[in-house]
Structures are given as C-alpha cells and as structure tokens.
Amino acid sequence: SQQGEEDPQALSIQEGENATMNCSYKTSINNLQWYRQNSGRGLVHLILIRSNEREKHSGRLRVTLDTSKKSSSLLITASRAADTASYFCATDGGIGGSYIPTFGRGTSLIVHP
Amino acid sequence: EAGVTQFPSHSVIEKGQTVTLRCDPISGHDNLYWYRRVMGKEIKFLLHFVKESKQDESGMPNNRFLAERTGGTYSTLKVQPAELEDSGVYFCASSQGKARYNEQFFGPGTRLTVL
C-alpha cells in the first residue's frame, strides 16, 4: 500500500493567503519529510520531522505530525507566487523497516499574484 | 559547496535506443540514490549505493536498467533498450553518514522522453 499520500492533489490560492497540505501514511515511521519541486527543477528538502516531534517551523513553513492519526500537514503562511510548486511528503518504514523514503504523488500548489 | 548534479537535463530518444544518465553526488557523500517519477505518478525509489556497492536495488524495474558507481564517486544509469514506459524524470540524491538518519539532497533530475 502507498505511504505518503498528499491531499489535496491540487490547490489554487491568491498571494498572501495560507496554503495547507496534508499527508497521510499507513505504517509506523521514524521520520517524515516534506519536499518541494519547482517546475523543471529537482526536489528541495523543506523540513524533516521525527516521529517523536509534533511540530516544526522553518520561516513561513509549519509542519505538524500526528502519529496517532498517521498524518502530517504542511502550512505555508503568507504565500507568494514563488511558492508555486509541487509539494511531496516522504516517509520511511519505521523501526525495523526500510530507511528509503517513500513519496506520494504530491500536491500541486498554484499561487496567483 | 556544489550540490548534486545530473546530466543531461533532458534526453529525447527513440524506442530501442540506449541512454545513459549521469549523477555527481555531493563530494564526500557515500550514499547515492536513484529515483524516478513517471508522469503524474509518485516518485519511486530505484536503487541505493553505499560507495561503490549496491545496498538496495529492489526498485529497479527490470534488467534493461543498469546502474554503476565505479570508484564510489559519480554514478551512471543506463537504459538499454529504452521503452516508451521509461519516459519520466530520473532523480539522483546523495546523503552522508548513516542512510537512515540523514537528509537526502536531490539533483535537478533528467527528463527522459522515449518516442
């Protein structure tokens, strides 16, 4: 079964608004990571949150993790046109499981200027 | 410090031809990974090198794909012969230290189109 399913698949907002993306997964994890991919470019690592952490911040980014619900959210505050990209969550296989991150299909975010 | 680089950025070939993709990891990173994203689908793991050894190649789709990492530096991924379903973006990533605990840094990807 698929680890790291992002929701929604697509999100369109106006500049200045907040954008929230969710990620659900099925098995236990050690870490959950969020990545961004701008069109035609590689994946950029945004945040890594460990299974014993509940929230992390980095600039305008806020990531939460709820291991009881097996879900994570990525909040981008005061969005900018430059935030337009695809966002992926990636999970590993937890204790004793695979260390290889498994990616979802991503959320495509469009921020209109 | 230079990041992960990949070459070429784009490749368009015909079905049946051979293509070789190259990845240069960040200097000093022992771990090197290949991933692939087929249009509209998830990014899938292909394989993992630790230095020159294949640690995990469970994601390699079939024997038309051959990855090497001679000398534990750069890596190549050869597709021979290429099929239409091989089209997609091929990402390379590298990390240092223990693979389980360290961030992977991704390259810009090679977009492969097989006609």
mmCIF file of C-alpha atoms in Angstrom:
data_model
loop_
_atom_site.group_PDB
_atom_site.id
_atom_site.type_symbol
_atom_site.label_atom_id
_atom_site.label_comp_id
_atom_site.label_asym_id
_atom_site.label_seq_id
_atom_site.Cartn_x
_atom_site.Cartn_y
_atom_site.Cartn_z
ATOM 1 C CA SER A 1 0.000 0.000 0.000
ATOM 2 C CA GLN A 2 1.073 3.535 -0.649
ATOM 3 C CA GLN A 3 2.892 5.512 2.011
ATOM 4 C CA GLY A 4 2.710 9.290 1.981
ATOM 5 C CA GLU A 5 -0.494 10.266 0.210
ATOM 6 C CA GLU A 6 -0.835 14.007 -0.170
ATOM 7 C CA ASP A 7 -4.121 15.839 -0.106
ATOM 8 C CA PRO A 8 -5.382 17.817 -1.950
ATOM 9 C CA GLN A 9 -3.918 16.879 -5.298
ATOM 10 C CA ALA A 10 -4.158 20.470 -6.452
ATOM 11 C CA LEU A 11 -4.544 23.761 -4.644
ATOM 12 C CA SER A 12 -5.003 27.225 -6.123
ATOM 13 C CA ILE A 13 -4.832 30.319 -3.927
ATOM 14 C CA GLN A 14 -4.138 34.027 -4.067
ATOM 15 C CA GLU A 15 -0.876 35.565 -2.967
ATOM 16 C CA GLY A 16 -0.951 36.360 0.721
ATOM 17 C CA GLU A 17 -3.275 33.517 1.636
ATOM 18 C CA ASN A 18 -2.198 30.488 3.617
ATOM 19 C CA ALA A 19 -1.852 27.088 1.990
ATOM 20 C CA THR A 20 -2.353 23.837 3.860
ATOM 21 C CA MET A 21 -1.415 20.453 2.503
ATOM 22 C CA ASN A 22 -1.945 17.147 4.218
ATOM 23 C CA CYS A 23 -0.153 13.842 4.104
ATOM 24 C CA SER A 24 -1.438 10.507 5.351
ATOM 25 C CA TYR A 25 0.545 7.329 5.697
ATOM 26 C CA LYS A 26 -0.157 3.757 6.674
ATOM 27 C CA THR A 27 2.688 2.260 8.676
ATOM 28 C CA SER A 28 4.899 3.462 11.507
ATOM 29 C CA ILE A 29 7.669 5.886 10.659
ATOM 30 C CA ASN A 30 10.937 7.225 12.011
ATOM 31 C CA ASN A 31 10.832 10.425 10.005
ATOM 32 C CA LEU A 32 8.539 12.302 7.704
ATOM 33 C CA GLN A 33 9.949 14.789 5.251
ATOM 34 C CA TRP A 34 8.439 17.458 3.050
ATOM 35 C CA TYR A 35 9.958 18.385 -0.286
ATOM 36 C CA ARG A 36 9.196 20.981 -2.924
ATOM 37 C CA GLN A 37 9.702 20.657 -6.651
ATOM 38 C CA ASN A 38 9.558 23.706 -8.829
ATOM 39 C CA SER A 39 8.775 23.094 -12.478
ATOM 40 C CA GLY A 40 11.791 21.676 -14.256
ATOM 41 C CA ARG A 41 13.906 21.551 -11.144
ATOM 42 C CA GLY A 42 14.912 18.985 -8.568
ATOM 43 C CA LEU A 43 13.426 18.236 -5.208
ATOM 44 C CA VAL A 44 14.279 20.708 -2.492
ATOM 45 C CA HIS A 45 14.214 19.464 1.071
ATOM 46 C CA LEU A 46 11.974 21.641 3.258
ATOM 47 C CA ILE A 47 11.615 20.038 6.662
ATOM 48 C CA LEU A 48 12.273 16.717 8.376
ATOM 49 C CA ILE A 49 10.106 15.917 11.380
ATOM 50 C CA ARG A 50 10.869 12.925 13.555
ATOM 51 C CA SER A 51 8.253 10.595 14.970
ATOM 52 C CA ASN A 52 8.708 11.976 18.499
ATOM 53 C CA GLU A 53 8.136 15.553 17.348
ATOM 54 C CA ARG A 54 4.745 17.184 16.943
ATOM 55 C CA GLU A 55 5.516 20.476 15.257
ATOM 56 C CA LYS A 56 8.389 22.204 13.478
ATOM 57 C CA HIS A 57 8.780 25.619 11.975
ATOM 58 C CA SER A 58 11.043 26.966 9.287
ATOM 59 C CA GLY A 59 10.415 30.505 8.152
ATOM 60 C CA ARG A 60 6.909 30.636 6.691
ATOM 61 C CA LEU A 61 6.587 26.862 6.887
ATOM 62 C CA ARG A 62 4.937 24.976 9.714
ATOM 63 C CA VAL A 63 4.766 21.196 9.785
ATOM 64 C CA THR A 64 2.733 19.154 12.217
ATOM 65 C CA LEU A 65 2.804 15.431 12.808
ATOM 66 C CA ASP A 66 0.108 13.340 14.448
ATOM 67 C CA THR A 67 1.373 9.786 14.736
ATOM 68 C CA SER A 68 -1.884 8.576 16.256
ATOM 69 C CA LYS A 69 -3.696 9.604 13.090
ATOM 70 C CA LYS A 70 -0.724 8.823 10.861
ATOM 71 C CA SER A 71 -0.938 12.233 9.278
ATOM 72 C CA SER A 72 1.092 15.364 8.760
ATOM 73 C CA SER A 73 0.303 18.814 7.493
ATOM 74 C CA LEU A 74 2.388 21.480 5.823
ATOM 75 C CA LEU A 75 1.237 25.054 6.258
ATOM 76 C CA ILE A 76 2.701 27.847 4.153
ATOM 77 C CA THR A 77 1.762 31.220 5.546
ATOM 78 C CA ALA A 78 1.502 34.434 3.545
ATOM 79 C CA SER A 79 2.061 32.597 0.294
ATOM 80 C CA ARG A 80 3.962 34.110 -2.605
ATOM 81 C CA ALA A 81 3.859 33.445 -6.325
ATOM 82 C CA ALA A 82 7.303 31.859 -5.952
ATOM 83 C CA ASP A 83 5.753 29.174 -3.728
ATOM 84 C CA THR A 84 4.072 27.756 -6.818
ATOM 85 C CA ALA A 85 5.398 24.199 -6.994
ATOM 86 C CA SER A 86 4.593 20.589 -6.269
ATOM 87 C CA TYR A 87 4.925 19.530 -2.652
ATOM 88 C CA PHE A 88 5.689 15.973 -1.607
ATOM 89 C CA CYS A 89 5.787 14.201 1.684
ATOM 90 C CA ALA A 90 8.082 11.237 2.114
ATOM 91 C CA THR A 91 8.027 8.639 4.866
ATOM 92 C CA ASP A 92 10.409 5.898 5.827
ATOM 93 C CA GLY A 93 9.459 2.438 7.049
ATOM 94 C CA GLY A 94 9.796 2.971 10.769
ATOM 95 C CA ILE A 95 11.767 0.902 13.241
ATOM 96 C CA GLY A 96 12.993 -2.206 11.524
ATOM 97 C CA GLY A 97 11.532 -1.045 8.258
ATOM 98 C CA SER A 98 13.044 0.443 5.157
ATOM 99 C CA TYR A 99 15.092 3.612 5.512
ATOM 100 C CA ILE A 100 14.241 4.551 1.932
ATOM 101 C CA PRO A 101 11.746 7.429 1.830
ATOM 102 C CA THR A 102 8.512 6.658 0.035
ATOM 103 C CA PHE A 103 6.936 9.569 -1.767
ATOM 104 C CA GLY A 104 3.339 10.344 -2.570
ATOM 105 C CA ARG A 105 2.072 11.845 -5.800
ATOM 106 C CA GLY A 106 2.327 15.364 -4.461
ATOM 107 C CA THR A 107 0.138 18.411 -4.128
ATOM 108 C CA SER A 108 0.342 20.904 -6.945
ATOM 109 C CA LEU A 109 0.154 24.410 -5.480
ATOM 110 C CA ILE A 110 -0.523 27.445 -7.637
ATOM 111 C CA VAL A 111 -0.242 30.865 -6.044
ATOM 112 C CA HIS A 112 -1.750 33.610 -8.150
ATOM 113 C CA PRO A 113 -0.094 37.039 -7.909
ATOM 114 C CA GLU B 1 29.572 23.782 -1.987
ATOM 115 C CA ALA B 2 28.220 22.254 -5.201
ATOM 116 C CA GLY B 3 25.009 20.296 -4.953
ATOM 117 C CA VAL B 4 24.035 17.104 -6.689
ATOM 118 C CA THR B 5 24.347 17.490 -10.416
ATOM 119 C CA GLN B 6 22.800 15.427 -13.172
ATOM 120 C CA PHE B 7 23.486 15.193 -16.856
ATOM 121 C CA PRO B 8 21.831 15.603 -19.241
ATOM 122 C CA SER B 9 18.922 17.731 -18.121
ATOM 123 C CA HIS B 10 16.796 16.445 -20.981
ATOM 124 C CA SER B 11 17.088 13.474 -23.281
ATOM 125 C CA VAL B 12 14.828 12.534 -26.149
ATOM 126 C CA ILE B 13 15.435 9.148 -27.732
ATOM 127 C CA GLU B 14 13.591 6.634 -29.807
ATOM 128 C CA LYS B 15 12.304 3.337 -28.562
ATOM 129 C CA GLY B 16 15.035 0.740 -28.705
ATOM 130 C CA GLN B 17 17.891 3.169 -28.282
ATOM 131 C CA THR B 18 20.237 3.359 -25.328
ATOM 132 C CA VAL B 19 20.551 6.258 -22.931
ATOM 133 C CA THR B 20 22.992 6.821 -20.097
ATOM 134 C CA LEU B 21 22.218 9.233 -17.305
ATOM 135 C CA ARG B 22 24.906 10.571 -15.014
ATOM 136 C CA CYS B 23 24.793 11.752 -11.432
ATOM 137 C CA ASP B 24 27.525 13.507 -9.494
ATOM 138 C CA PRO B 25 26.753 13.464 -5.781
ATOM 139 C CA ILE B 26 27.875 16.000 -3.248
ATOM 140 C CA SER B 27 31.544 15.458 -2.518
ATOM 141 C CA GLY B 28 32.051 13.158 0.441
ATOM 142 C CA HIS B 29 28.564 11.650 0.352
ATOM 143 C CA ASP B 30 28.838 7.875 0.444
ATOM 144 C CA ASN B 31 25.150 7.291 -0.197
ATOM 145 C CA LEU B 32 23.771 7.764 -3.684
ATOM 146 C CA TYR B 33 20.194 7.073 -4.708
ATOM 147 C CA TRP B 34 18.281 6.933 -7.941
ATOM 148 C CA TYR B 35 14.551 7.679 -8.155
ATOM 149 C CA ARG B 36 12.111 8.005 -10.995
ATOM 150 C CA ARG B 37 8.862 9.893 -11.458
ATOM 151 C CA VAL B 38 6.642 8.801 -14.273
ATOM 152 C CA MET B 39 4.183 11.476 -15.407
ATOM 153 C CA GLY B 40 1.561 12.207 -12.766
ATOM 154 C CA LYS B 41 2.616 9.398 -10.501
ATOM 155 C CA GLU B 42 4.614 9.150 -7.330
ATOM 156 C CA ILE B 43 8.373 9.377 -7.108
ATOM 157 C CA LYS B 44 9.675 5.832 -6.872
ATOM 158 C CA PHE B 45 12.923 4.567 -5.486
ATOM 159 C CA LEU B 46 15.154 2.650 -7.879
ATOM 160 C CA LEU B 47 18.346 1.861 -6.000
ATOM 161 C CA HIS B 48 20.853 2.899 -3.364
ATOM 162 C CA PHE B 49 24.634 2.797 -3.476
ATOM 163 C CA VAL B 50 26.897 2.951 -0.474
ATOM 164 C CA LYS B 51 30.186 3.987 -2.001
ATOM 165 C CA GLU B 52 30.579 1.653 -4.966
ATOM 166 C CA SER B 53 28.359 -1.134 -3.631
ATOM 167 C CA LYS B 54 24.662 -1.601 -4.337
ATOM 168 C CA GLN B 55 22.957 -1.546 -0.966
ATOM 169 C CA ASP B 56 19.423 -1.918 -2.256
ATOM 170 C CA GLU B 57 18.301 -2.306 -5.850
ATOM 171 C CA SER B 58 14.811 -3.532 -5.117
ATOM 172 C CA GLY B 59 13.241 -0.693 -7.077
ATOM 173 C CA MET B 60 14.922 -1.376 -10.386
ATOM 174 C CA PRO B 61 12.071 -2.157 -12.781
ATOM 175 C CA ASN B 62 13.789 -4.755 -14.975
ATOM 176 C CA ASN B 63 17.088 -5.833 -16.431
ATOM 177 C CA ARG B 64 17.037 -3.122 -19.051
ATOM 178 C CA PHE B 65 18.250 -0.790 -16.322
ATOM 179 C CA LEU B 66 21.869 -0.929 -15.219
ATOM 180 C CA ALA B 67 23.358 1.331 -12.581
ATOM 181 C CA GLU B 68 27.027 1.654 -11.776
ATOM 182 C CA ARG B 69 29.121 3.688 -9.416
ATOM 183 C CA THR B 70 32.717 2.981 -10.234
ATOM 184 C CA GLY B 71 35.126 4.195 -7.585
ATOM 185 C CA GLY B 72 32.297 5.327 -5.369
ATOM 186 C CA THR B 73 32.074 8.783 -6.921
ATOM 187 C CA TYR B 74 29.681 9.539 -9.761
ATOM 188 C CA SER B 75 27.029 7.102 -10.895
ATOM 189 C CA THR B 76 25.513 6.209 -14.224
ATOM 190 C CA LEU B 77 22.136 4.744 -15.002
ATOM 191 C CA LYS B 78 21.870 3.077 -18.385
ATOM 192 C CA VAL B 79 18.606 2.128 -20.018
ATOM 193 C CA GLN B 80 19.052 -0.377 -22.840
ATOM 194 C CA PRO B 81 16.923 -0.770 -24.862
ATOM 195 C CA ALA B 82 14.611 2.077 -23.895
ATOM 196 C CA GLU B 83 10.845 1.547 -23.981
ATOM 197 C CA LEU B 84 8.026 4.079 -24.085
ATOM 198 C CA GLU B 85 7.136 3.476 -20.435
ATOM 199 C CA ASP B 86 10.625 4.508 -19.368
ATOM 200 C CA SER B 87 9.744 8.146 -20.019
ATOM 201 C CA GLY B 88 9.814 10.260 -16.908
ATOM 202 C CA VAL B 89 12.076 12.294 -14.697
ATOM 203 C CA TYR B 90 15.027 10.499 -13.140
ATOM 204 C CA PHE B 91 16.295 11.983 -9.915
ATOM 205 C CA CYS B 92 19.530 11.319 -8.152
ATOM 206 C CA ALA B 93 20.123 12.072 -4.489
ATOM 207 C CA SER B 94 23.018 11.750 -2.087
ATOM 208 C CA SER B 95 23.463 11.736 1.645
ATOM 209 C CA GLN B 96 26.277 11.338 4.098
ATOM 210 C CA GLY B 97 26.734 9.026 7.031
ATOM 211 C CA LYS B 98 24.040 6.593 8.052
ATOM 212 C CA ALA B 99 21.371 6.474 5.374
ATOM 213 C CA ARG B 100 18.576 6.031 7.880
ATOM 214 C CA TYR B 101 19.141 9.274 9.721
ATOM 215 C CA ASN B 102 20.365 11.779 7.211
ATOM 216 C CA GLU B 103 18.728 14.080 4.738
ATOM 217 C CA GLN B 104 18.949 13.261 1.080
ATOM 218 C CA PHE B 105 19.921 16.077 -1.253
ATOM 219 C CA PHE B 106 18.368 15.814 -4.668
ATOM 220 C CA GLY B 107 19.649 16.818 -8.049
ATOM 221 C CA PRO B 108 17.576 18.655 -10.657
ATOM 222 C CA GLY B 109 16.654 15.463 -12.460
ATOM 223 C CA THR B 110 16.967 14.241 -16.025
ATOM 224 C CA ARG B 111 13.798 14.348 -18.066
ATOM 225 C CA LEU B 112 13.784 11.328 -20.364
ATOM 226 C CA THR B 113 11.376 11.123 -23.263
ATOM 227 C CA VAL B 114 11.189 7.918 -25.247
ATOM 228 C CA LEU B 115 9.361 8.260 -28.571
#
